[in-house]
Coordinates of C-alpha atoms in Angstrom, one line a residue:
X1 CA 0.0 0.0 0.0
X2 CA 0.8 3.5 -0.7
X3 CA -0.4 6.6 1.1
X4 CA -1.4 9.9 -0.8
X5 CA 0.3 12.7 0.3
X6 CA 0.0 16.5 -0.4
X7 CA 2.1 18.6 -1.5
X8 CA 5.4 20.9 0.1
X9 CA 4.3 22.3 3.2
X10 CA 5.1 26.2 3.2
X11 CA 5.6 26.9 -0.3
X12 CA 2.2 28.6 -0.6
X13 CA -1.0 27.4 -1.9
X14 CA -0.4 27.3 -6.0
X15 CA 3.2 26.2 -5.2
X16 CA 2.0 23.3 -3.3
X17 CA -0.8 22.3 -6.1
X18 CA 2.4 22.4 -8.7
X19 CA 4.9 20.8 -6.4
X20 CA 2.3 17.9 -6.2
X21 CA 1.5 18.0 -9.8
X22 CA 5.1 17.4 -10.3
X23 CA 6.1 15.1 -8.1
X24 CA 2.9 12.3 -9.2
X25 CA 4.4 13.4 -13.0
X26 CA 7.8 12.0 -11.7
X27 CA 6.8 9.0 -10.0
X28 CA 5.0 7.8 -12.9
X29 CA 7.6 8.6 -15.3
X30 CA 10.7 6.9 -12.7
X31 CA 13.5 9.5 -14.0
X32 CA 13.7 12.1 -11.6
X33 CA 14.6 12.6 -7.9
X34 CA 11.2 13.3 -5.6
X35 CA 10.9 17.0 -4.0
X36 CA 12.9 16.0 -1.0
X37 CA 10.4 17.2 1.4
X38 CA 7.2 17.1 -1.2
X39 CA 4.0 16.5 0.4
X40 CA 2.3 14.2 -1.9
X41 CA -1.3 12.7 -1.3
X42 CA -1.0 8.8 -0.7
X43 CA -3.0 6.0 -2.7
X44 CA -2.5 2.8 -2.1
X45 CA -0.4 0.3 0.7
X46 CA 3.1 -0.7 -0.7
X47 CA 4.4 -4.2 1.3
X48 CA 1.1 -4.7 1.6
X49 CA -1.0 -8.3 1.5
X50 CA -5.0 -8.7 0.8
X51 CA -7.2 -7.9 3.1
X52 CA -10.0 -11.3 3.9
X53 CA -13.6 -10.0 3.4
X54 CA -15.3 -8.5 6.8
X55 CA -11.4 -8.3 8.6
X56 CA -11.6 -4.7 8.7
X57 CA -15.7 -3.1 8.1
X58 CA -15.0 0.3 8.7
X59 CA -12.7 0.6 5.3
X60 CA -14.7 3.1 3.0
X61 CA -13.8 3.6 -0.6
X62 CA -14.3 7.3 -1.9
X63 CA -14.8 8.1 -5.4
X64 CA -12.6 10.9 -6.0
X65 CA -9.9 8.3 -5.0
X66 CA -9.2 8.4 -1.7
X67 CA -10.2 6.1 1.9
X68 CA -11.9 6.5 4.8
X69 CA -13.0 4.6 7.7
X70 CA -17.0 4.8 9.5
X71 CA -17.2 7.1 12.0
X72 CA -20.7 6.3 12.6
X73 CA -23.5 5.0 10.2
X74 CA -23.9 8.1 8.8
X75 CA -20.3 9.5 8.6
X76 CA -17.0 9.2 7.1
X77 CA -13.7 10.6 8.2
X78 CA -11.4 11.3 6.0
X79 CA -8.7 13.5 5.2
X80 CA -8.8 17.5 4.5
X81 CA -6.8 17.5 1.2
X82 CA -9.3 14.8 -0.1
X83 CA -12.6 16.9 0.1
X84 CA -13.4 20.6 -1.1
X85 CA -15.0 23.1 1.2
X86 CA -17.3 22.5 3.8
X87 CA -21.3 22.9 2.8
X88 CA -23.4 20.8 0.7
X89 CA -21.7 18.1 -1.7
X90 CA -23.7 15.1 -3.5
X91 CA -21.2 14.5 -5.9
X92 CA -19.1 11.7 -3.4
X93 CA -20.0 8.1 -3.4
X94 CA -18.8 5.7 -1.1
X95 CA -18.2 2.4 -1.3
X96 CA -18.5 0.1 1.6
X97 CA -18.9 -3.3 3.3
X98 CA -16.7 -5.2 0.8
X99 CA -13.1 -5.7 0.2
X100 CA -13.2 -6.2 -3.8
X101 CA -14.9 -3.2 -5.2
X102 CA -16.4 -4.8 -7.7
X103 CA -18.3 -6.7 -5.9
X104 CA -21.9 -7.6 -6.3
X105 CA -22.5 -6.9 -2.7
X106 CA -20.9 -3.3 -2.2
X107 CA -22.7 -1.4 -0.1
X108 CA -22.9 1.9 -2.5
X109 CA -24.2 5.5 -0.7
X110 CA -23.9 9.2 -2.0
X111 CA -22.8 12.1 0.2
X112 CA -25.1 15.0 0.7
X113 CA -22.5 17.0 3.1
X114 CA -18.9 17.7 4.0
X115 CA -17.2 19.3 6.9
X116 CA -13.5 20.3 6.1
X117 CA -11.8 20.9 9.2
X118 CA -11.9 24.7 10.1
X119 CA -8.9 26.5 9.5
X120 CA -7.3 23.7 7.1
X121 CA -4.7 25.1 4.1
X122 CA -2.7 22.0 3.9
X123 CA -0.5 22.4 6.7
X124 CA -1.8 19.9 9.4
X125 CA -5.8 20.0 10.5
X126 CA -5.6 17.0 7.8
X127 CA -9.0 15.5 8.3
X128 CA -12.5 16.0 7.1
X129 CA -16.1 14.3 7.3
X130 CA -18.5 13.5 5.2
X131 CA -22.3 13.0 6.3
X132 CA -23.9 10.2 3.8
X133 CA -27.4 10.4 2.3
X134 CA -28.8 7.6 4.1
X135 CA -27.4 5.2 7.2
X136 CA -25.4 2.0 6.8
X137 CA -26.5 -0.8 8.6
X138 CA -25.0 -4.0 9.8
X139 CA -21.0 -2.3 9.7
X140 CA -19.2 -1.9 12.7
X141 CA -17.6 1.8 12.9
X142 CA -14.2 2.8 13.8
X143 CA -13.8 4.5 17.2
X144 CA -11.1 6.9 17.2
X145 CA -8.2 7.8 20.0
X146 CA -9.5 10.4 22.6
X147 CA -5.7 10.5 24.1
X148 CA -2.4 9.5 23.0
X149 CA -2.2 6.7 24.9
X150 CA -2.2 4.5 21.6
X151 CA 0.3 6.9 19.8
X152 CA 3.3 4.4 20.2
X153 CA 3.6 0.7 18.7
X154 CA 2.6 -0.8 15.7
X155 CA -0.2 0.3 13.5
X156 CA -2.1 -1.3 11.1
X157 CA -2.6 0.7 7.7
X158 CA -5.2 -0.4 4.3
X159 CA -6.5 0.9 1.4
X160 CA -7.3 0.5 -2.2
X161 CA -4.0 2.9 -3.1
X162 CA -1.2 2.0 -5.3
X163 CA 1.0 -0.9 -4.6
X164 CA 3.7 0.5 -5.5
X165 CA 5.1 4.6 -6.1
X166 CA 3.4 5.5 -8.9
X167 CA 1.4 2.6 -9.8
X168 CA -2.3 2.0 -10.2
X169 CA -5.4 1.9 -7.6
X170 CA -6.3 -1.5 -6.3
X171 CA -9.7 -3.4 -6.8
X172 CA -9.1 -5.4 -3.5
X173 CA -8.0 -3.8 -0.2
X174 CA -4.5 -4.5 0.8
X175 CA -3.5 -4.4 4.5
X176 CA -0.1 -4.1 6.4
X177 CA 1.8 -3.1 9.4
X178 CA 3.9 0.1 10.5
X179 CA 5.7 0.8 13.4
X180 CA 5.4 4.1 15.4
X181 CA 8.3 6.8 14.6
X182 CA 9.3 9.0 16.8
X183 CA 8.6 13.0 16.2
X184 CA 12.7 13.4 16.8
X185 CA 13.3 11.1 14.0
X186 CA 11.0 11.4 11.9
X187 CA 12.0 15.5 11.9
X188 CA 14.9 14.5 10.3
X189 CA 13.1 13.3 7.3
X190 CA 10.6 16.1 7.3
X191 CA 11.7 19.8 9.0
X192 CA 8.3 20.7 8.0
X193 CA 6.5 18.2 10.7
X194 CA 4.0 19.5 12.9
X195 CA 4.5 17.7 16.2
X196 CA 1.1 17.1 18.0
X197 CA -1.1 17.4 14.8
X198 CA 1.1 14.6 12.8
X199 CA 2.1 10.9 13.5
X200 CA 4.8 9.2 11.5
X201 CA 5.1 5.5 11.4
X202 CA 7.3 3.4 9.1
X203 CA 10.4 1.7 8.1
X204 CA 13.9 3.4 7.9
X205 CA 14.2 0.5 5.3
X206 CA 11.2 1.3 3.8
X207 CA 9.4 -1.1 1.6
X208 CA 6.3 -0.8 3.5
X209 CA 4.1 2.2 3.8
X210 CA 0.6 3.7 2.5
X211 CA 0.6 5.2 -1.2
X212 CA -1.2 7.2 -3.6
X213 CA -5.2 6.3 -3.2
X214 CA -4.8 5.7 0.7
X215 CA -4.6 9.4 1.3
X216 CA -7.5 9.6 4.0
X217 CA -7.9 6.1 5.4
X218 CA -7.1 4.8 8.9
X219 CA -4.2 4.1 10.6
X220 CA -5.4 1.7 13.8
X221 CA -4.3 -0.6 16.5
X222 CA -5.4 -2.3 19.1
X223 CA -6.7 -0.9 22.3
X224 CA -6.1 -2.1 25.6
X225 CA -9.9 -4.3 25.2
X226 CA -8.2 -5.7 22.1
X227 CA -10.6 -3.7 19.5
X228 CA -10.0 -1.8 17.3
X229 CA -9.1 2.1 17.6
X230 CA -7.9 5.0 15.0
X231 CA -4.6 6.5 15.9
X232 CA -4.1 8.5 12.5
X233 CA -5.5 9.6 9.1
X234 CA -3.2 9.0 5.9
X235 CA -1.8 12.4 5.0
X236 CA 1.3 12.9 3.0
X237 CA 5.1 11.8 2.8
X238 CA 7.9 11.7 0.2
X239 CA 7.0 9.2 -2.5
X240 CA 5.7 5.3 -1.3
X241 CA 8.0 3.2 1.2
X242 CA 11.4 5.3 0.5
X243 CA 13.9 4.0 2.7
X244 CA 14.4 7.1 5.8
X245 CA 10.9 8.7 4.9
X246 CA 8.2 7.2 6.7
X247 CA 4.4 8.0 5.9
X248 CA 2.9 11.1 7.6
X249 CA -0.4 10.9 9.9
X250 CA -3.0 13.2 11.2
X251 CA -3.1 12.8 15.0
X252 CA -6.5 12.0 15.6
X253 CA -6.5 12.3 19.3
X254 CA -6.0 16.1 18.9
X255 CA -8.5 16.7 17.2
X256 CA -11.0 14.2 18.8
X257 CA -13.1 16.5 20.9
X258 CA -13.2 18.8 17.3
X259 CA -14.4 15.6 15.2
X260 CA -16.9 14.9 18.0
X261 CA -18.5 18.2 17.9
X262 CA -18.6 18.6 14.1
X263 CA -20.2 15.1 14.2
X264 CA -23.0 16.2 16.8
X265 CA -23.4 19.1 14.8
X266 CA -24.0 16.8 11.4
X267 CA -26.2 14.9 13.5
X268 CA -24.4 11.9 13.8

């Protein structure tokens, strides 16, 4: 799997659409270095293996290419850079309750609202939800990290993303595993890291790591009852599993109380 992930932090709005525009033009192609600290969206896991059908019910494909996981049986979270503004939006479908999209037995629903997260301009607040048209039923949702007592260990990551830098989204979801890195190292890789809003996890060998496609999508452990809990949202990094430059996380416990109130306020 590889994660989505946007592009250079402070270069300025246009600069960072270019920078990203760039660097996907350069992964594809495979003749040019990678902006050294670019912050490109991710799609799909790299290292990763298939997913087995009802491991993980919370996944949610997006149609504008990114992941998700069920917040509730009404809402979505996501990341930011995935979603426009916040108001009205029917144009998003989601695709749930499977892990081969082309399943007969998706679970299809359209969006009729998204919240962007207030004050977002690509540098951190990475996370977004979006409020479906009707409930889903029968799906267990995701709970998310109130404290960053699960900010440490090893993290599960999947999505339909890429499988490799630059290569194409997935029909079935791939899963894999990713150990915590520490702000301090990971600061090394990226200046640009926001400690407290970000959460890096990875290999220094690489090889493993979220990719264009998983931009949005859970990162998870477990808790200390042994279920399931969101740690991070796929955000951005430097290419797809490049040794030294681990994959780039929104840290969901500070913004919990924030998602909690914008999902009260959506009604769900």
């Amino acid at each position: 799997m590889s994660a989505g992930r946007a592009p250079a932090r402070r270069a300025g709005t246009h600069a960072r659409r270019l920078l990203a525009v760039l660097t996907a033009v350069v992964a594809i192609v495979g003749v040019l270095p990678g902006a050294a600290h670019a912050r490109e969206t991710r799609e799909s896991v790299v290292g990763g293996t298939r997913a087995a059908q009802g491991e993980f019910p919370f996944m949610v494909r997006l149609s504008m290419g990114c992941g998700g996981a069920l917040y509730s049986s009404r809402l979505v979270l996501t990341a930011a850079h995935c979603v426009g503004s916040t108001g009205t939006n029917t144009s998003i479908t989601a695709t749930l309750g499977v892990v081969d999209l082309q399943s007969s037995s998706r679970i299809t629903v359209r969006s009729n609202y998204v919240y962007r997260a207030p004050g977002y301009n690509g540098n951190g607040k990475d996370w977004a939800l979006i409020r479906l048209a009707s409930p889903v039923t029968g799906l267990a949702a995701l709970p998310i990290a109130t404290t960053t007592a699960y900010n440490s260990g090893t993290f599960t990551v999947a999505g339909w993303g890429a499988a490799r830098e630059g290569g194409a989204q997935q029909r079935y979801l791939l899963k894999a595993t990713v150990p915590f890195v520490p702000d301090s190292t990971c600061d090394n890789s990226y200046p640009d890291l926001i400690p407290g809003e970000e959460i890096c996890a990875g290999y220094a060998s690489g090889g493993t790591d979220t990719c264009q496609g998983d931009s949005g999508g859970p990162m998870f452990r477990r808790d200390a009852s042994n279920a399931w809990i969101q740690v991070g949202i796929v955000s951005w990094g430097n290419g797809c599993a490049r040794p030294n430059y681990p994959g780039v996380y929104t840290e969901v416990s500070t913004f919990a109380s924030a998602i909690a109130s914008a999902a009260a306020s959506l009604g769900g």
